[in-house]
PDB file of C-alpha atoms in Angstrom:
ATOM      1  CA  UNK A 895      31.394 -17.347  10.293  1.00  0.00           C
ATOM      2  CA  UNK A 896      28.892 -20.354   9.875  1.00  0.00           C
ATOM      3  CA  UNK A 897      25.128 -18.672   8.538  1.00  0.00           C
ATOM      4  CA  UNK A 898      22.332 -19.335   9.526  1.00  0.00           C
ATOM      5  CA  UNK A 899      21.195 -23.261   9.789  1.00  0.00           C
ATOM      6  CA  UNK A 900      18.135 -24.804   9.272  1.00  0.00           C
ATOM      7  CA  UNK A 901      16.903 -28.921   9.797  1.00  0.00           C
ATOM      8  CA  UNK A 902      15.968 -30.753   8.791  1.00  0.00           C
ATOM      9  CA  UNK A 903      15.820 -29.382   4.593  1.00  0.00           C
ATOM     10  CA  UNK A 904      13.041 -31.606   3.056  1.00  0.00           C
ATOM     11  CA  UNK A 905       9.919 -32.994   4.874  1.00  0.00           C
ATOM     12  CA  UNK A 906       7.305 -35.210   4.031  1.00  0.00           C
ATOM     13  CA  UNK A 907       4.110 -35.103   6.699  1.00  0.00           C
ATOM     14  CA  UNK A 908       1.018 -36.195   6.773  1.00  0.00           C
ATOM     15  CA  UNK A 909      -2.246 -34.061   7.185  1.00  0.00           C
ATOM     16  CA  UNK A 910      -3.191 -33.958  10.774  1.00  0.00           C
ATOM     17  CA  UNK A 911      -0.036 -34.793  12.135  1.00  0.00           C
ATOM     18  CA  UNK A 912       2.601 -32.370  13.676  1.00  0.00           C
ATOM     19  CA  UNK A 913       6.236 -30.729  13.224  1.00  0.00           C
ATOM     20  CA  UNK A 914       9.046 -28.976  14.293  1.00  0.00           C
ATOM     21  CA  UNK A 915      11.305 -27.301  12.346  1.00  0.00           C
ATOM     22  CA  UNK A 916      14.842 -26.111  13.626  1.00  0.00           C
ATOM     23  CA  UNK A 917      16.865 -22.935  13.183  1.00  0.00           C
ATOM     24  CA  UNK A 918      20.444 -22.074  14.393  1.00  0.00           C
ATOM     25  CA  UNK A 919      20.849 -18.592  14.063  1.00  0.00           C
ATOM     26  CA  UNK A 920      24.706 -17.066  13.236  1.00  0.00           C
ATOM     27  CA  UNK A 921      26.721 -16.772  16.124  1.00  0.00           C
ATOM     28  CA  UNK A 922      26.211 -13.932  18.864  1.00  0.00           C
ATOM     29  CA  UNK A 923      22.871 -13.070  17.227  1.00  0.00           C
ATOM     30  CA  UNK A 924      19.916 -13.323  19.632  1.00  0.00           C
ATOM     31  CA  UNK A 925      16.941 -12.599  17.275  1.00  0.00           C
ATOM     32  CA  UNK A 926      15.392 -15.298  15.282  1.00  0.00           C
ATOM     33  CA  UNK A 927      12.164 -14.173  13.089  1.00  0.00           C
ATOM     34  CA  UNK A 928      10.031 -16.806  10.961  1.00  0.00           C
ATOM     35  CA  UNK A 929       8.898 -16.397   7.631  1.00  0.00           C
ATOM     36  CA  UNK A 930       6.404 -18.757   5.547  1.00  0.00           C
ATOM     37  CA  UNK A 931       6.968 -18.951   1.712  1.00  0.00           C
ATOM     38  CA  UNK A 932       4.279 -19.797  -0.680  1.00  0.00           C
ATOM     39  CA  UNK A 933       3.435 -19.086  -4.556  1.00  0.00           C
ATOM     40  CA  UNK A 934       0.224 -17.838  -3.513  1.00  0.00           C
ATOM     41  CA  UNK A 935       1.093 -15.915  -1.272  1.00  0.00           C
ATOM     42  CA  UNK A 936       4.673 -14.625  -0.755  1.00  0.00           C
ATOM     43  CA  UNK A 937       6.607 -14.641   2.420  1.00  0.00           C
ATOM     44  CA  UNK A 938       4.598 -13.869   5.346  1.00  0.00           C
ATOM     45  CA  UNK A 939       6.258 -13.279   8.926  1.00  0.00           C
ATOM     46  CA  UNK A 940       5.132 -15.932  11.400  1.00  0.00           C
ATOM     47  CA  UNK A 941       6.748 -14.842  14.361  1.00  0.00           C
ATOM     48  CA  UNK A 942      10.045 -13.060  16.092  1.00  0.00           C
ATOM     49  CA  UNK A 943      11.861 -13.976  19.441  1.00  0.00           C
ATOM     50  CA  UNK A 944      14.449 -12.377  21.289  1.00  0.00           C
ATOM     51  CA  UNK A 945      16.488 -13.668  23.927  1.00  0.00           C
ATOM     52  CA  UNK A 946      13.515 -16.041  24.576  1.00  0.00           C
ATOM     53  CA  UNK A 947      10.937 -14.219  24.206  1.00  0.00           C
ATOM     54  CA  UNK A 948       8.436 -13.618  21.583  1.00  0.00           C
ATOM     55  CA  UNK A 949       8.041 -10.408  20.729  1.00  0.00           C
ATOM     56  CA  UNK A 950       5.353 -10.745  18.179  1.00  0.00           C
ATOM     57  CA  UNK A 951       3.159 -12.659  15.887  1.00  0.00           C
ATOM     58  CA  UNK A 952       2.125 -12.581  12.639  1.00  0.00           C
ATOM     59  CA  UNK A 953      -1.514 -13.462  11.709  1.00  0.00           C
ATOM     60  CA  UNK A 954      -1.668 -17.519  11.187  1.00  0.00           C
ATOM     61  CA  UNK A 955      -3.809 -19.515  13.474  1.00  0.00           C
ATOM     62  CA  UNK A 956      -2.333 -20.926  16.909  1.00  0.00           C
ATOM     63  CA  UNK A 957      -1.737 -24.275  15.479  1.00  0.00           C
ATOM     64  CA  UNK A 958       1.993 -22.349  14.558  1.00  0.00           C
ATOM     65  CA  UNK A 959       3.731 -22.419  17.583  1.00  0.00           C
ATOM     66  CA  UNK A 960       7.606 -21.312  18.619  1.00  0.00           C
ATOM     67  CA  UNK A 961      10.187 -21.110  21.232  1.00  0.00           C
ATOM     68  CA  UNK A 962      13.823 -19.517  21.639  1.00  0.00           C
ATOM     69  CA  UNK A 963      16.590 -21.186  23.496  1.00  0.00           C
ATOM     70  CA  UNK A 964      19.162 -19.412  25.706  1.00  0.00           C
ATOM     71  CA  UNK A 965      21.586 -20.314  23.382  1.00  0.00           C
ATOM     72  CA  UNK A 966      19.116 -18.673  20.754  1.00  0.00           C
ATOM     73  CA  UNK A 967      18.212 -21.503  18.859  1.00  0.00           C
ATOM     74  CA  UNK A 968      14.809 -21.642  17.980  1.00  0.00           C
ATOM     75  CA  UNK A 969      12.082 -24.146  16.775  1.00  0.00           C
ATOM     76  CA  UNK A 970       8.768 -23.992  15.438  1.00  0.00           C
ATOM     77  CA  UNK A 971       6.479 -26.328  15.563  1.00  0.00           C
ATOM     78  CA  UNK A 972       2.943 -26.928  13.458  1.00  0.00           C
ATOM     79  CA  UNK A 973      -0.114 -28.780  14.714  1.00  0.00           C
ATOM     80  CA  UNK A 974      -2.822 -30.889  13.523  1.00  0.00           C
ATOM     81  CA  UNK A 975      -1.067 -29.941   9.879  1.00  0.00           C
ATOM     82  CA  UNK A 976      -3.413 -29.050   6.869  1.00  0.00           C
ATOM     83  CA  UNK A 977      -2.377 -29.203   2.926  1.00  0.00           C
ATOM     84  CA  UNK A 978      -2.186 -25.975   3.228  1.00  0.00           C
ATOM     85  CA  UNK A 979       0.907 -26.028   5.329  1.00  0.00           C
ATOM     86  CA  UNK A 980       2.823 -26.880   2.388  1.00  0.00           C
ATOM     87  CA  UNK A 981       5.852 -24.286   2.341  1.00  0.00           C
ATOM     88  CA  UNK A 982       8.661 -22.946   2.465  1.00  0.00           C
ATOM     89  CA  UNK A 983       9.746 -22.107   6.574  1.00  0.00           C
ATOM     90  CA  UNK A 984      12.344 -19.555   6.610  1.00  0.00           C
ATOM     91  CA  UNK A 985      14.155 -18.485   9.658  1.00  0.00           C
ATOM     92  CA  UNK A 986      16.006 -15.084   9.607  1.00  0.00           C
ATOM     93  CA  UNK A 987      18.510 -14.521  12.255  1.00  0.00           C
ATOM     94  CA  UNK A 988      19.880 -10.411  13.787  1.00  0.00           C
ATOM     95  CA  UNK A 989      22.216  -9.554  16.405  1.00  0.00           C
ATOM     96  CA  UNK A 990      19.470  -7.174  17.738  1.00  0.00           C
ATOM     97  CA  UNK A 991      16.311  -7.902  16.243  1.00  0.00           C
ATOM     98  CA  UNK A 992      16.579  -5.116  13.456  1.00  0.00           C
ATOM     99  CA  UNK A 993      15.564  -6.186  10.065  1.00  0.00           C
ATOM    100  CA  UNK A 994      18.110  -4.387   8.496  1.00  0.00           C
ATOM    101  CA  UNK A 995      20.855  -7.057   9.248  1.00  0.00           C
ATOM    102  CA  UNK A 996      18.966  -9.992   8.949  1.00  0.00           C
ATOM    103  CA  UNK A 997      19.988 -13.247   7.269  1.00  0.00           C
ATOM    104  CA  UNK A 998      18.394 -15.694   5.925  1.00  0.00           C
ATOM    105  CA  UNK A 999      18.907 -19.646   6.209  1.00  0.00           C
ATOM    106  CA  UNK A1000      18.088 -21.775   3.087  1.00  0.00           C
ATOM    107  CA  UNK A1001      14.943 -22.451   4.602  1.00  0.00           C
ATOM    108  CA  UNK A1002      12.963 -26.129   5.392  1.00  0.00           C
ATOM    109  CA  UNK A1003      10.485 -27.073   2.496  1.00  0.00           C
ATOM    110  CA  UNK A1004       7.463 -28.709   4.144  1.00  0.00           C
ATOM    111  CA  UNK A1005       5.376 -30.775   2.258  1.00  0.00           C
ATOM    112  CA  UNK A1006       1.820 -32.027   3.672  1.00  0.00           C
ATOM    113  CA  UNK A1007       0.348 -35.125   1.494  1.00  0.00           C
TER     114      UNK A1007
ATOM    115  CA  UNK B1275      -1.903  -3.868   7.124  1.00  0.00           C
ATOM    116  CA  UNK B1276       0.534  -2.953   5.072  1.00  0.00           C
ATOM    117  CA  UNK B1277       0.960  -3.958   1.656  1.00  0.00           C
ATOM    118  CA  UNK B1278       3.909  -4.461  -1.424  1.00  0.00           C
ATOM    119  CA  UNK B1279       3.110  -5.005  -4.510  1.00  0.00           C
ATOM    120  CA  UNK B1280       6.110  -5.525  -7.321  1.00  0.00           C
ATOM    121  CA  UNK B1281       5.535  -5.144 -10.760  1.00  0.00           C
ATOM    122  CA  UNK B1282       6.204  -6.600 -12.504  1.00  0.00           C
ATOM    123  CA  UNK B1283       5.292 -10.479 -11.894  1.00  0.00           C
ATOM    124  CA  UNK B1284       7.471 -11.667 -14.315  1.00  0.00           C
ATOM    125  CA  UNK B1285      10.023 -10.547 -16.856  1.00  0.00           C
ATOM    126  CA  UNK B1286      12.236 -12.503 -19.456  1.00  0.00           C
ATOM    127  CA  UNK B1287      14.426 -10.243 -21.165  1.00  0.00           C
ATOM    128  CA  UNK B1288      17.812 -10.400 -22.965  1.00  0.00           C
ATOM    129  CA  UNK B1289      21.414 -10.156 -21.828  1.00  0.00           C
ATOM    130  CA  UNK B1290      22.540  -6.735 -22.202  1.00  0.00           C
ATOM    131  CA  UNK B1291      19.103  -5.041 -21.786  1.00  0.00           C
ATOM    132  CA  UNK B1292      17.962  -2.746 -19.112  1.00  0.00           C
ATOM    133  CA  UNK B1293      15.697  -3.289 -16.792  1.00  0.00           C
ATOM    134  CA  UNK B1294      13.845  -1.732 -13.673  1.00  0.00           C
ATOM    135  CA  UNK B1295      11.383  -3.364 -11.283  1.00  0.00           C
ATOM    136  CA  UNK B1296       9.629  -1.822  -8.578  1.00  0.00           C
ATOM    137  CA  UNK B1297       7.685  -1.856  -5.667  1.00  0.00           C
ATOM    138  CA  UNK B1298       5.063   0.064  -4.321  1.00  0.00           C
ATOM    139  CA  UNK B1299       2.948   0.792  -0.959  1.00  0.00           C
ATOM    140  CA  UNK B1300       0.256   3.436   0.258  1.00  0.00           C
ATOM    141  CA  UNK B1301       1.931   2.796   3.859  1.00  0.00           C
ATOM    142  CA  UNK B1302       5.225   4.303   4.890  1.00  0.00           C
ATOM    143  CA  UNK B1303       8.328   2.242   5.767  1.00  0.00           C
ATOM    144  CA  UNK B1304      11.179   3.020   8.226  1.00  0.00           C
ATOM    145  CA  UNK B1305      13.702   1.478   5.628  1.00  0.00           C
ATOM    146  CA  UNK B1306      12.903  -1.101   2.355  1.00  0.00           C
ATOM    147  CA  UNK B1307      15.482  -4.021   1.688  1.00  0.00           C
ATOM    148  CA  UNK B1308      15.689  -6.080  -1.808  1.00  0.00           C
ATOM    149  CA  UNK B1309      16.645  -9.204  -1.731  1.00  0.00           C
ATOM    150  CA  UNK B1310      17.489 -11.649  -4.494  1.00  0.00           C
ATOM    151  CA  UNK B1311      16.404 -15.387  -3.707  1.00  0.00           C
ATOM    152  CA  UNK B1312      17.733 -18.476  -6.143  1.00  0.00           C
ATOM    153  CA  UNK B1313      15.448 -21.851  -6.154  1.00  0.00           C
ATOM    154  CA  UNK B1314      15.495 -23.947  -3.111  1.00  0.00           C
ATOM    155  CA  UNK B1315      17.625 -21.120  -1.125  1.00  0.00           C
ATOM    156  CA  UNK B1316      17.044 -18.640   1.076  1.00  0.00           C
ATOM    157  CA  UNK B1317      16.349 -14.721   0.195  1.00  0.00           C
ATOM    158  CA  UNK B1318      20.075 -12.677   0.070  1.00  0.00           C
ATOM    159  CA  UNK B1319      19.840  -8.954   1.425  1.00  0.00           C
ATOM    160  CA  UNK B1320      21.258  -7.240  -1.945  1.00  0.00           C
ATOM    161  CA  UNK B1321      20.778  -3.948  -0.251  1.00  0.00           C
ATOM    162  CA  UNK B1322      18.747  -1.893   2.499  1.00  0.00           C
ATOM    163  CA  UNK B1323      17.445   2.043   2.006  1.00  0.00           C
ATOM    164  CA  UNK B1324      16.443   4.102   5.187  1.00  0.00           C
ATOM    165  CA  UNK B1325      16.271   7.958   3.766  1.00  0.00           C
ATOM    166  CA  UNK B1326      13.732   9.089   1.201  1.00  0.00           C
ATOM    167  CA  UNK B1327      15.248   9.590  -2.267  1.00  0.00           C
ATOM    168  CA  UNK B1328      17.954   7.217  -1.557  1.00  0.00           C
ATOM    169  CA  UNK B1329      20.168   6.124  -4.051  1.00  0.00           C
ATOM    170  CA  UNK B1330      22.723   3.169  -3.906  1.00  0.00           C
ATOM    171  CA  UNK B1331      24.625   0.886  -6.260  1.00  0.00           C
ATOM    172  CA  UNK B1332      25.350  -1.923  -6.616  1.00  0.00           C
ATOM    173  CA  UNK B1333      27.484  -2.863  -9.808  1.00  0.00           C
ATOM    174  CA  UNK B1334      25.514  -2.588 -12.241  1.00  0.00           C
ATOM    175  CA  UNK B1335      22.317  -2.592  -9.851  1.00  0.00           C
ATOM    176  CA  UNK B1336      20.943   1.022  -8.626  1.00  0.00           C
ATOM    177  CA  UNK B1337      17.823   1.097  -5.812  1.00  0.00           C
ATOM    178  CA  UNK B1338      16.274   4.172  -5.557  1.00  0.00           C
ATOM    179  CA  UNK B1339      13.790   4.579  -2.149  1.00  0.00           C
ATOM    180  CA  UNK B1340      11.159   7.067  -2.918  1.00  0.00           C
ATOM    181  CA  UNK B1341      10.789  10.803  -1.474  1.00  0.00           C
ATOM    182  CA  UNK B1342       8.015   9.526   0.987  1.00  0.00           C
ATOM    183  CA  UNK B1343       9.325   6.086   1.564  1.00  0.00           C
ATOM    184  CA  UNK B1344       6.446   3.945   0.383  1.00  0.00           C
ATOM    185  CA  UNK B1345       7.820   3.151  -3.096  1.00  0.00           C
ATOM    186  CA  UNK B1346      10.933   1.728  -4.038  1.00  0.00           C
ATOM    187  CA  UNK B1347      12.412   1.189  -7.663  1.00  0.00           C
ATOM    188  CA  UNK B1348      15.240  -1.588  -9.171  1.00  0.00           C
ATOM    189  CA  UNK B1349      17.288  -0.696 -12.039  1.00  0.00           C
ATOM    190  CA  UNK B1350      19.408  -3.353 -13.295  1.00  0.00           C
ATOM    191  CA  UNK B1351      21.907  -2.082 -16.622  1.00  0.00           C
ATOM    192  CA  UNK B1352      22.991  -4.464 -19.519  1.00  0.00           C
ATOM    193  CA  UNK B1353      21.398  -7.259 -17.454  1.00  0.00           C
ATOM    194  CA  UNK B1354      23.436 -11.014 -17.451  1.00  0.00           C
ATOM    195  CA  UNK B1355      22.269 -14.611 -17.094  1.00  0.00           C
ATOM    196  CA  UNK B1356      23.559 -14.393 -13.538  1.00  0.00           C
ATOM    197  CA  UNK B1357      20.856 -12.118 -12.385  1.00  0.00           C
ATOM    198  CA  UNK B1358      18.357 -14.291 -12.828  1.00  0.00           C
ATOM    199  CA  UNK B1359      16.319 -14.916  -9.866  1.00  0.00           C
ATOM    200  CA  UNK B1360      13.743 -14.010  -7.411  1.00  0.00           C
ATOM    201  CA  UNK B1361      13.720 -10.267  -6.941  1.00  0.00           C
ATOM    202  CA  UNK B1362      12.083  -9.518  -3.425  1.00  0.00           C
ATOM    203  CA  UNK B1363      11.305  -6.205  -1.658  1.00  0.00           C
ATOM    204  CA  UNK B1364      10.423  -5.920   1.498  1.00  0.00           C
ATOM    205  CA  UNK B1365       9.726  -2.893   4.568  1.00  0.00           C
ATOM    206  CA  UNK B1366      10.363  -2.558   8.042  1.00  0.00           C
ATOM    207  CA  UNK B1367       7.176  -0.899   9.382  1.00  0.00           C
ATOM    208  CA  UNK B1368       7.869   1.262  12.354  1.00  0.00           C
ATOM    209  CA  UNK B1369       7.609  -1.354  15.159  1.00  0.00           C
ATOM    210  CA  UNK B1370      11.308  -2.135  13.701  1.00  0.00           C
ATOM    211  CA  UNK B1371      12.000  -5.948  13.748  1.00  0.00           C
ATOM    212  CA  UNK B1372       9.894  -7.287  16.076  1.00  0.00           C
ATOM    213  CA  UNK B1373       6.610  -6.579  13.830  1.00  0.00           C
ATOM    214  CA  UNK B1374       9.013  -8.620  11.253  1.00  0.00           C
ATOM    215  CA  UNK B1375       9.215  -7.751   7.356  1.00  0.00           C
ATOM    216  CA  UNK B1376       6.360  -6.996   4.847  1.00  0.00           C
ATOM    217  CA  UNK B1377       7.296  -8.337   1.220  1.00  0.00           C
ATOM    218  CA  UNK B1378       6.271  -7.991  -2.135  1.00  0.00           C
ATOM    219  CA  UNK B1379       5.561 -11.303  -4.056  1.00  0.00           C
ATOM    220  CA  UNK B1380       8.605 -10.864  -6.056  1.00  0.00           C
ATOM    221  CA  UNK B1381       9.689 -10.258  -9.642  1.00  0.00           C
ATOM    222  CA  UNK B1382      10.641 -13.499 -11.796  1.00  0.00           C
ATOM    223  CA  UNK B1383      13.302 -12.358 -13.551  1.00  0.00           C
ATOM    224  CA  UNK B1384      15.127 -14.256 -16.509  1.00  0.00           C
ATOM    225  CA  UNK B1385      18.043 -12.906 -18.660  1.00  0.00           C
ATOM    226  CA  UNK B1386      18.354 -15.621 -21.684  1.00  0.00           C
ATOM    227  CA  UNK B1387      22.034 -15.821 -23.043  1.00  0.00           C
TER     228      UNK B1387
END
């Protein structure tokens, strides 16, 4: 079955403008977490939603926003975007929300010039 | 918060040498994955321990979860240029997946022909 998707790859922004950032989690699976890679700093958990609903955040500042579809897509979007954004977004998709099954996609790398 | 730290950072060793990273916490985890994640891609669950003083293998990889479940350990034997990579460890705290994953920083590894 198809793995987890994630669009666009690359991106190029700006400072001060915004994003979104796409993930289409494997089939049937209703849990989408987001994860934000950096040298610095590892990978961090931004937030997880299930069935539409988050269920929690992780600690970044409000300008990192999400939403779940019903057909459990999910997109995150970034605001007013500092240099700092610059990262690698990883979605992680389960069938249930346990962390034990979940899968990564190859992730969106964000750059912010 | 709870905290991972691998050790160590990096590591360049030889093909056919031995090897064991490993990860540590004061905090207790419900169950520790490793993952192993390859540039511009997203991390792949090797394997996932839930019982202290778990051992599995994998090949020639063995992951040992410690006794109280806050440490976690990475043997790899008579290592080869494919296991090069991004070694990641991460722990489900016990609000399961919706408090998301806690990682490590990772171990560099590279296994030179």
């Amino acid at each position: 079955k198809a793995g987890v998707t994630q669009t666009p790859r690359y991106l190029i922004k700006t400072r001060g403008q915004q994003v979104t950032l796409s993930c289409s989690p494997i089939s049937g699976h209703r849990s989408v977490s987001w994860y934000q890679q950096t040298p610095g700093q590892g990978l961090q958990f931004l937030f997880e939603y299930f069935s539409e609903t988050q269920r929690n955040k992780g600690n970044f500042p409000g300008r990192f926003s999400g939403r779940q579809f019903s057909n459990s897509r999910s997109e995150m979007n970034v605001s007013t975007l500092e240099l700092g954004d610059s990262a690698l977004y990883l979605c992680a998709s389960s069938l249930s929300g346990a962390v034990t099954e979940a899968f990564f996609g190859q992730g969106t790398r964000l750059t912010v010039v | 918060t709870q905290l991972l730290e691998q050790s160590p950072q990096f590591l360049s060793i030889q093909e056919g040498e031995n090897l064991t990273v490993y990860c540590n916490s004061s905090s207790v985890f419900s169950s520790l994955q490793w993952y192993r994640q390859e540039p511009g891609e997203g991390p792949v669950l090797l394997v996932t321990v839930v019982t202290g003083g778990e051992v599995k293998k994998l090949k020639r990889l063995t992951f040992q979860f410690g006794d109280a479940r806050k440490d976690s350990s990475l043997h790899i034997t008579a290592a080869q240029p494919g296991d090069t990579g991004l070694y990641l460890c991460a722990g489900e705290g016990s609000g399961g997946g919706a408090d998301g994953l806690t990682f490590g920083k990772g171990t560099h590894l590279i296994i030179q022909p």
